[in-house]
Amino acid sequence: NAGVTQTPKFQVLKTGQSMTLQCAQDMNHNSMYWYRQDPGMGLRLIYYSASEGTTDKGEVPNGYNVSRLNKREFSLRLESAAPSQTSVYFCASSEYWGSNTEAFFGQGTRLTVV
Amino acid sequence: QKEVEQNSGPLSVPEGAIASLNCTYSDRGSQSFFWYRQYSGKSPELIMSIYSNGDKEDGRFTAQLNKASQYVSLLIRDSQPSDSATYLCAVIDILTGGGNKLTFGTGTQLKVEL
């Protein structure tokens, strides 16, 4: 009953360091997403992968890269972390089956860049 | 223009009252609509989904959709202090190349007062 699993849950980085956030889903969903959430800003889409083999920029892609490794896994990479990237990051996956659309979230990663 | 708009609130209602949360969206082709509840420090959890015009009821929650007006609402009857949270409206769009895209509003903070 895992659903969407993202790691790590917490991370502190120094400015300029790099890291990769991992996300995996076991619901056979085609679409996966990375969002960031800052106070008062709601969930802002960084990148998404509508289906395996495709990735597209969302609302705030600068400073990030993504990889859709396979249907289950979608990773987010920060090549050179900046304090402005301090945020809570959520991975999500979704599937549309007509009237039975569903979308679920991971538990979030709280990232601090100092 | 942001794709999904919500009033950020806070919306304060007394315990036992009806809370009314509203959302508008810009893409007439949007297919499915969701309401998520998010407690502070937690990931969003799905509480309602709606796909057709009209009302959909689930316990104390009623979602309303008007595609002509591009408007989605959530009514919470008999509001309880435990309903105090941020409510996020989300829209899913089916992409011509396959897969789907999930976009969120900024959320409305609801406070239910004793």
PDB file of C-alpha atoms in Angstrom:
ATOM      1  CA  ASN A   1       0.000   0.000   0.000  1.00  0.00           C
ATOM      2  CA  ALA A   2       2.918   2.338  -0.738  1.00  0.00           C
ATOM      3  CA  GLY A   3       1.342   4.723  -3.286  1.00  0.00           C
ATOM      4  CA  VAL A   4       3.859   7.504  -3.951  1.00  0.00           C
ATOM      5  CA  THR A   5       7.186   7.316  -2.132  1.00  0.00           C
ATOM      6  CA  GLN A   6       9.679  10.164  -2.183  1.00  0.00           C
ATOM      7  CA  THR A   7      13.071  10.439  -0.550  1.00  0.00           C
ATOM      8  CA  PRO A   8      14.605  12.009   1.405  1.00  0.00           C
ATOM      9  CA  LYS A   9      12.121  13.571   3.828  1.00  0.00           C
ATOM     10  CA  PHE A  10      14.519  16.244   5.011  1.00  0.00           C
ATOM     11  CA  GLN A  11      17.697  17.679   3.537  1.00  0.00           C
ATOM     12  CA  VAL A  12      20.017  20.575   4.276  1.00  0.00           C
ATOM     13  CA  LEU A  13      22.341  21.697   1.492  1.00  0.00           C
ATOM     14  CA  LYS A  14      25.009  24.337   1.230  1.00  0.00           C
ATOM     15  CA  THR A  15      24.730  26.841  -1.602  1.00  0.00           C
ATOM     16  CA  GLY A  16      26.201  25.339  -4.764  1.00  0.00           C
ATOM     17  CA  GLN A  17      25.786  21.705  -3.742  1.00  0.00           C
ATOM     18  CA  SER A  18      23.800  19.318  -5.882  1.00  0.00           C
ATOM     19  CA  MET A  19      21.269  16.653  -4.989  1.00  0.00           C
ATOM     20  CA  THR A  20      18.596  14.440  -6.479  1.00  0.00           C
ATOM     21  CA  LEU A  21      15.138  13.912  -5.035  1.00  0.00           C
ATOM     22  CA  GLN A  22      13.740  10.497  -5.791  1.00  0.00           C
ATOM     23  CA  CYS A  23      10.109   9.578  -6.402  1.00  0.00           C
ATOM     24  CA  ALA A  24       8.485   6.243  -7.159  1.00  0.00           C
ATOM     25  CA  GLN A  25       4.859   5.191  -7.561  1.00  0.00           C
ATOM     26  CA  ASP A  26       3.387   1.720  -7.614  1.00  0.00           C
ATOM     27  CA  MET A  27      -0.063   2.525  -9.030  1.00  0.00           C
ATOM     28  CA  ASN A  28       0.866   2.139 -12.712  1.00  0.00           C
ATOM     29  CA  HIS A  29       0.089   5.819 -13.327  1.00  0.00           C
ATOM     30  CA  ASN A  30       1.271   7.346 -16.572  1.00  0.00           C
ATOM     31  CA  SER A  31       1.740  10.915 -15.342  1.00  0.00           C
ATOM     32  CA  MET A  32       4.078  12.160 -12.637  1.00  0.00           C
ATOM     33  CA  TYR A  33       4.845  15.609 -11.266  1.00  0.00           C
ATOM     34  CA  TRP A  34       7.190  17.627  -9.115  1.00  0.00           C
ATOM     35  CA  TYR A  35       5.808  20.615  -7.213  1.00  0.00           C
ATOM     36  CA  ARG A  36       7.292  23.048  -4.779  1.00  0.00           C
ATOM     37  CA  GLN A  37       5.293  24.694  -2.032  1.00  0.00           C
ATOM     38  CA  ASP A  38       6.238  27.963  -0.406  1.00  0.00           C
ATOM     39  CA  PRO A  39       4.167  29.869   2.170  1.00  0.00           C
ATOM     40  CA  GLY A  40       1.187  31.558   0.517  1.00  0.00           C
ATOM     41  CA  MET A  41       2.122  30.256  -2.942  1.00  0.00           C
ATOM     42  CA  GLY A  42       0.184  27.029  -3.151  1.00  0.00           C
ATOM     43  CA  LEU A  43       1.642  24.173  -5.180  1.00  0.00           C
ATOM     44  CA  ARG A  44       3.698  25.365  -8.117  1.00  0.00           C
ATOM     45  CA  LEU A  45       4.502  22.903 -10.856  1.00  0.00           C
ATOM     46  CA  ILE A  46       8.219  22.532 -11.547  1.00  0.00           C
ATOM     47  CA  TYR A  47       8.235  19.763 -14.149  1.00  0.00           C
ATOM     48  CA  TYR A  48       5.908  17.026 -15.157  1.00  0.00           C
ATOM     49  CA  SER A  49       6.033  13.849 -17.155  1.00  0.00           C
ATOM     50  CA  ALA A  50       2.761  13.204 -18.903  1.00  0.00           C
ATOM     51  CA  SER A  51       3.841   9.709 -19.867  1.00  0.00           C
ATOM     52  CA  GLU A  52       6.951   7.547 -19.798  1.00  0.00           C
ATOM     53  CA  GLY A  53       9.607   9.019 -22.059  1.00  0.00           C
ATOM     54  CA  THR A  54       8.333  12.607 -21.942  1.00  0.00           C
ATOM     55  CA  THR A  55       9.054  15.528 -19.646  1.00  0.00           C
ATOM     56  CA  ASP A  56       7.864  19.120 -19.807  1.00  0.00           C
ATOM     57  CA  LYS A  57       8.496  22.334 -17.959  1.00  0.00           C
ATOM     58  CA  GLY A  58       5.928  23.625 -15.556  1.00  0.00           C
ATOM     59  CA  GLU A  59       5.523  27.025 -13.976  1.00  0.00           C
ATOM     60  CA  VAL A  60       8.919  27.284 -12.195  1.00  0.00           C
ATOM     61  CA  PRO A  61      11.525  25.042 -13.934  1.00  0.00           C
ATOM     62  CA  ASN A  62      14.625  27.223 -13.623  1.00  0.00           C
ATOM     63  CA  GLY A  63      17.408  25.609 -11.594  1.00  0.00           C
ATOM     64  CA  TYR A  64      15.974  22.094 -11.873  1.00  0.00           C
ATOM     65  CA  ASN A  65      16.270  19.074 -14.126  1.00  0.00           C
ATOM     66  CA  VAL A  66      14.220  15.896 -14.183  1.00  0.00           C
ATOM     67  CA  SER A  67      14.514  12.336 -15.386  1.00  0.00           C
ATOM     68  CA  ARG A  68      11.682   9.905 -16.012  1.00  0.00           C
ATOM     69  CA  LEU A  69      13.717   6.779 -15.423  1.00  0.00           C
ATOM     70  CA  ASN A  70      10.861   4.381 -16.162  1.00  0.00           C
ATOM     71  CA  LYS A  71       7.109   4.340 -15.641  1.00  0.00           C
ATOM     72  CA  ARG A  72       7.520   4.105 -11.857  1.00  0.00           C
ATOM     73  CA  GLU A  73      10.273   6.608 -11.166  1.00  0.00           C
ATOM     74  CA  PHE A  74      10.629  10.358 -11.679  1.00  0.00           C
ATOM     75  CA  SER A  75      13.596  12.190 -10.155  1.00  0.00           C
ATOM     76  CA  LEU A  76      14.263  15.891  -9.609  1.00  0.00           C
ATOM     77  CA  ARG A  77      17.817  17.220  -9.632  1.00  0.00           C
ATOM     78  CA  LEU A  78      19.199  20.463  -8.281  1.00  0.00           C
ATOM     79  CA  GLU A  79      22.567  20.978  -9.973  1.00  0.00           C
ATOM     80  CA  SER A  80      23.702  24.000  -7.948  1.00  0.00           C
ATOM     81  CA  ALA A  81      21.420  24.694  -5.020  1.00  0.00           C
ATOM     82  CA  ALA A  82      20.478  28.268  -4.135  1.00  0.00           C
ATOM     83  CA  PRO A  83      18.776  29.639  -1.003  1.00  0.00           C
ATOM     84  CA  SER A  84      15.747  30.500  -3.197  1.00  0.00           C
ATOM     85  CA  GLN A  85      15.215  26.766  -3.624  1.00  0.00           C
ATOM     86  CA  THR A  86      14.489  26.337   0.070  1.00  0.00           C
ATOM     87  CA  SER A  87      11.007  24.874  -0.029  1.00  0.00           C
ATOM     88  CA  VAL A  88       8.884  21.792   0.491  1.00  0.00           C
ATOM     89  CA  TYR A  89       8.893  19.557  -2.563  1.00  0.00           C
ATOM     90  CA  PHE A  90       6.090  17.170  -3.435  1.00  0.00           C
ATOM     91  CA  CYS A  91       5.994  14.417  -5.985  1.00  0.00           C
ATOM     92  CA  ALA A  92       2.647  13.266  -7.319  1.00  0.00           C
ATOM     93  CA  SER A  93       1.267  10.847  -9.862  1.00  0.00           C
ATOM     94  CA  SER A  94      -2.043  10.705 -11.691  1.00  0.00           C
ATOM     95  CA  GLU A  95      -4.060   8.675 -14.114  1.00  0.00           C
ATOM     96  CA  TYR A  96      -7.135   9.524 -16.134  1.00  0.00           C
ATOM     97  CA  TRP A  97      -9.588   6.774 -16.836  1.00  0.00           C
ATOM     98  CA  GLY A  98     -12.537   8.931 -17.759  1.00  0.00           C
ATOM     99  CA  SER A  99     -14.734   9.154 -14.705  1.00  0.00           C
ATOM    100  CA  ASN A 100     -12.193   7.402 -12.526  1.00  0.00           C
ATOM    101  CA  THR A 101      -9.388   9.947 -12.468  1.00  0.00           C
ATOM    102  CA  GLU A 102      -7.083   9.835  -9.485  1.00  0.00           C
ATOM    103  CA  ALA A 103      -4.009  11.709  -8.289  1.00  0.00           C
ATOM    104  CA  PHE A 104      -1.897  11.058  -5.205  1.00  0.00           C
ATOM    105  CA  PHE A 105       1.000  12.726  -3.416  1.00  0.00           C
ATOM    106  CA  GLY A 106       4.153  11.652  -1.695  1.00  0.00           C
ATOM    107  CA  GLN A 107       4.920  12.774   1.840  1.00  0.00           C
ATOM    108  CA  GLY A 108       7.096  15.696   0.794  1.00  0.00           C
ATOM    109  CA  THR A 109      10.753  16.668   1.106  1.00  0.00           C
ATOM    110  CA  ARG A 110      11.647  19.643   3.238  1.00  0.00           C
ATOM    111  CA  LEU A 111      14.762  21.170   1.697  1.00  0.00           C
ATOM    112  CA  THR A 112      16.805  23.948   3.261  1.00  0.00           C
ATOM    113  CA  VAL A 113      19.640  25.609   1.344  1.00  0.00           C
ATOM    114  CA  VAL A 114      22.017  27.626   3.509  1.00  0.00           C
TER     115      VAL A 114
ATOM    116  CA  GLN B   1      -3.621  34.734 -15.901  1.00  0.00           C
ATOM    117  CA  LYS B   2      -3.064  31.823 -13.567  1.00  0.00           C
ATOM    118  CA  GLU B   3      -4.782  28.662 -14.747  1.00  0.00           C
ATOM    119  CA  VAL B   4      -6.549  27.969 -11.456  1.00  0.00           C
ATOM    120  CA  GLU B   5      -7.622  30.795  -9.148  1.00  0.00           C
ATOM    121  CA  GLN B   6      -8.653  30.672  -5.521  1.00  0.00           C
ATOM    122  CA  ASN B   7      -9.136  33.265  -2.829  1.00  0.00           C
ATOM    123  CA  SER B   8      -6.277  32.753  -0.365  1.00  0.00           C
ATOM    124  CA  GLY B   9      -8.385  33.614   2.668  1.00  0.00           C
ATOM    125  CA  PRO B  10      -8.329  33.035   5.537  1.00  0.00           C
ATOM    126  CA  LEU B  11     -11.994  32.155   5.525  1.00  0.00           C
ATOM    127  CA  SER B  12     -13.328  32.039   9.058  1.00  0.00           C
ATOM    128  CA  VAL B  13     -16.603  30.302   9.912  1.00  0.00           C
ATOM    129  CA  PRO B  14     -18.140  29.366  13.258  1.00  0.00           C
ATOM    130  CA  GLU B  15     -18.414  25.739  14.257  1.00  0.00           C
ATOM    131  CA  GLY B  16     -21.544  24.160  12.776  1.00  0.00           C
ATOM    132  CA  ALA B  17     -21.827  26.643   9.910  1.00  0.00           C
ATOM    133  CA  ILE B  18     -21.456  25.976   6.183  1.00  0.00           C
ATOM    134  CA  ALA B  19     -18.087  26.816   4.674  1.00  0.00           C
ATOM    135  CA  SER B  20     -18.092  27.714   0.990  1.00  0.00           C
ATOM    136  CA  LEU B  21     -14.848  27.531  -0.991  1.00  0.00           C
ATOM    137  CA  ASN B  22     -14.601  28.699  -4.578  1.00  0.00           C
ATOM    138  CA  CYS B  23     -12.324  28.111  -7.538  1.00  0.00           C
ATOM    139  CA  THR B  24     -12.239  29.277 -11.161  1.00  0.00           C
ATOM    140  CA  TYR B  25     -10.197  27.842 -14.005  1.00  0.00           C
ATOM    141  CA  SER B  26      -9.127  29.258 -17.332  1.00  0.00           C
ATOM    142  CA  ASP B  27      -9.037  26.277 -19.722  1.00  0.00           C
ATOM    143  CA  ARG B  28     -12.470  25.351 -21.080  1.00  0.00           C
ATOM    144  CA  GLY B  29     -11.090  21.969 -22.094  1.00  0.00           C
ATOM    145  CA  SER B  30     -10.301  20.920 -18.522  1.00  0.00           C
ATOM    146  CA  GLN B  31     -11.792  17.536 -17.804  1.00  0.00           C
ATOM    147  CA  SER B  32     -11.697  16.718 -14.114  1.00  0.00           C
ATOM    148  CA  PHE B  33     -11.604  18.707 -10.929  1.00  0.00           C
ATOM    149  CA  PHE B  34     -10.401  17.937  -7.441  1.00  0.00           C
ATOM    150  CA  TRP B  35     -10.482  19.333  -3.957  1.00  0.00           C
ATOM    151  CA  TYR B  36      -7.556  18.520  -1.684  1.00  0.00           C
ATOM    152  CA  ARG B  37      -7.216  19.270   2.007  1.00  0.00           C
ATOM    153  CA  GLN B  38      -3.786  20.048   3.403  1.00  0.00           C
ATOM    154  CA  TYR B  39      -2.979  20.317   7.081  1.00  0.00           C
ATOM    155  CA  SER B  40       0.064  22.311   8.056  1.00  0.00           C
ATOM    156  CA  GLY B  41       3.245  20.345   7.433  1.00  0.00           C
ATOM    157  CA  LYS B  42       1.440  17.494   5.703  1.00  0.00           C
ATOM    158  CA  SER B  43       0.944  16.446   2.095  1.00  0.00           C
ATOM    159  CA  PRO B  44      -2.350  17.185   0.326  1.00  0.00           C
ATOM    160  CA  GLU B  45      -5.042  14.549   0.624  1.00  0.00           C
ATOM    161  CA  LEU B  46      -7.863  14.093  -1.860  1.00  0.00           C
ATOM    162  CA  ILE B  47     -11.330  14.736  -0.443  1.00  0.00           C
ATOM    163  CA  MET B  48     -13.535  15.171  -3.530  1.00  0.00           C
ATOM    164  CA  SER B  49     -13.403  14.774  -7.282  1.00  0.00           C
ATOM    165  CA  ILE B  50     -16.016  15.903  -9.797  1.00  0.00           C
ATOM    166  CA  TYR B  51     -16.247  15.451 -13.537  1.00  0.00           C
ATOM    167  CA  SER B  52     -19.790  16.408 -14.568  1.00  0.00           C
ATOM    168  CA  ASN B  53     -21.829  19.566 -14.186  1.00  0.00           C
ATOM    169  CA  GLY B  54     -23.926  19.709 -11.059  1.00  0.00           C
ATOM    170  CA  ASP B  55     -23.454  18.614  -7.472  1.00  0.00           C
ATOM    171  CA  LYS B  56     -21.659  15.663  -5.970  1.00  0.00           C
ATOM    172  CA  GLU B  57     -22.158  14.880  -2.306  1.00  0.00           C
ATOM    173  CA  ASP B  58     -19.978  12.837   0.033  1.00  0.00           C
ATOM    174  CA  GLY B  59     -20.900  13.051   3.697  1.00  0.00           C
ATOM    175  CA  ARG B  60     -20.551  16.646   4.859  1.00  0.00           C
ATOM    176  CA  PHE B  61     -18.848  17.673   1.611  1.00  0.00           C
ATOM    177  CA  THR B  62     -20.548  18.783  -1.598  1.00  0.00           C
ATOM    178  CA  ALA B  63     -18.618  19.670  -4.737  1.00  0.00           C
ATOM    179  CA  GLN B  64     -20.315  21.789  -7.387  1.00  0.00           C
ATOM    180  CA  LEU B  65     -19.179  22.157 -10.986  1.00  0.00           C
ATOM    181  CA  ASN B  66     -20.337  24.628 -13.611  1.00  0.00           C
ATOM    182  CA  LYS B  67     -18.312  24.157 -16.780  1.00  0.00           C
ATOM    183  CA  ALA B  68     -20.056  26.988 -18.631  1.00  0.00           C
ATOM    184  CA  SER B  69     -18.890  29.429 -15.957  1.00  0.00           C
ATOM    185  CA  GLN B  70     -15.593  27.558 -15.400  1.00  0.00           C
ATOM    186  CA  TYR B  71     -16.333  27.416 -11.705  1.00  0.00           C
ATOM    187  CA  VAL B  72     -15.881  24.749  -9.047  1.00  0.00           C
ATOM    188  CA  SER B  73     -16.919  25.031  -5.429  1.00  0.00           C
ATOM    189  CA  LEU B  74     -16.746  22.991  -2.248  1.00  0.00           C
ATOM    190  CA  LEU B  75     -19.319  23.238   0.519  1.00  0.00           C
ATOM    191  CA  ILE B  76     -18.569  21.873   3.959  1.00  0.00           C
ATOM    192  CA  ARG B  77     -21.672  21.466   6.100  1.00  0.00           C
ATOM    193  CA  ASP B  78     -21.595  21.412   9.890  1.00  0.00           C
ATOM    194  CA  SER B  79     -18.018  22.698   9.906  1.00  0.00           C
ATOM    195  CA  GLN B  80     -15.803  21.306  12.639  1.00  0.00           C
ATOM    196  CA  PRO B  81     -12.543  22.651  14.103  1.00  0.00           C
ATOM    197  CA  SER B  82     -10.857  19.602  12.512  1.00  0.00           C
ATOM    198  CA  ASP B  83     -11.810  21.023   9.100  1.00  0.00           C
ATOM    199  CA  SER B  84      -9.399  23.907   9.681  1.00  0.00           C
ATOM    200  CA  ALA B  85      -6.833  23.458   6.907  1.00  0.00           C
ATOM    201  CA  THR B  86      -5.865  24.771   3.499  1.00  0.00           C
ATOM    202  CA  TYR B  87      -8.113  23.601   0.678  1.00  0.00           C
ATOM    203  CA  LEU B  88      -6.557  23.266  -2.733  1.00  0.00           C
ATOM    204  CA  CYS B  89      -8.501  23.216  -5.972  1.00  0.00           C
ATOM    205  CA  ALA B  90      -6.919  21.227  -8.800  1.00  0.00           C
ATOM    206  CA  VAL B  91      -7.682  20.718 -12.459  1.00  0.00           C
ATOM    207  CA  ILE B  92      -6.557  17.837 -14.634  1.00  0.00           C
ATOM    208  CA  ASP B  93      -6.147  18.294 -18.375  1.00  0.00           C
ATOM    209  CA  ILE B  94      -5.892  15.450 -20.841  1.00  0.00           C
ATOM    210  CA  LEU B  95      -2.996  16.055 -23.203  1.00  0.00           C
ATOM    211  CA  THR B  96      -3.274  15.337 -26.920  1.00  0.00           C
ATOM    212  CA  GLY B  97       0.030  13.491 -26.870  1.00  0.00           C
ATOM    213  CA  GLY B  98      -1.102  11.238 -24.069  1.00  0.00           C
ATOM    214  CA  GLY B  99      -1.033  11.492 -20.323  1.00  0.00           C
ATOM    215  CA  ASN B 100      -2.427  14.310 -18.246  1.00  0.00           C
ATOM    216  CA  LYS B 101      -1.395  17.443 -16.400  1.00  0.00           C
ATOM    217  CA  LEU B 102      -2.470  18.390 -12.877  1.00  0.00           C
ATOM    218  CA  THR B 103      -2.519  22.087 -11.956  1.00  0.00           C
ATOM    219  CA  PHE B 104      -3.320  23.594  -8.565  1.00  0.00           C
ATOM    220  CA  GLY B 105      -4.646  26.864  -7.274  1.00  0.00           C
ATOM    221  CA  THR B 106      -2.889  28.660  -4.425  1.00  0.00           C
ATOM    222  CA  GLY B 107      -5.313  27.273  -1.852  1.00  0.00           C
ATOM    223  CA  THR B 108      -7.816  28.794   0.576  1.00  0.00           C
ATOM    224  CA  GLN B 109      -7.088  28.682   4.279  1.00  0.00           C
ATOM    225  CA  LEU B 110     -10.174  27.740   6.281  1.00  0.00           C
ATOM    226  CA  LYS B 111     -10.477  28.422   9.998  1.00  0.00           C
ATOM    227  CA  VAL B 112     -13.393  26.960  11.921  1.00  0.00           C
ATOM    228  CA  GLU B 113     -13.837  28.806  15.171  1.00  0.00           C
ATOM    229  CA  LEU B 114     -15.344  27.431  18.379  1.00  0.00           C
TER     230      LEU B 114
END
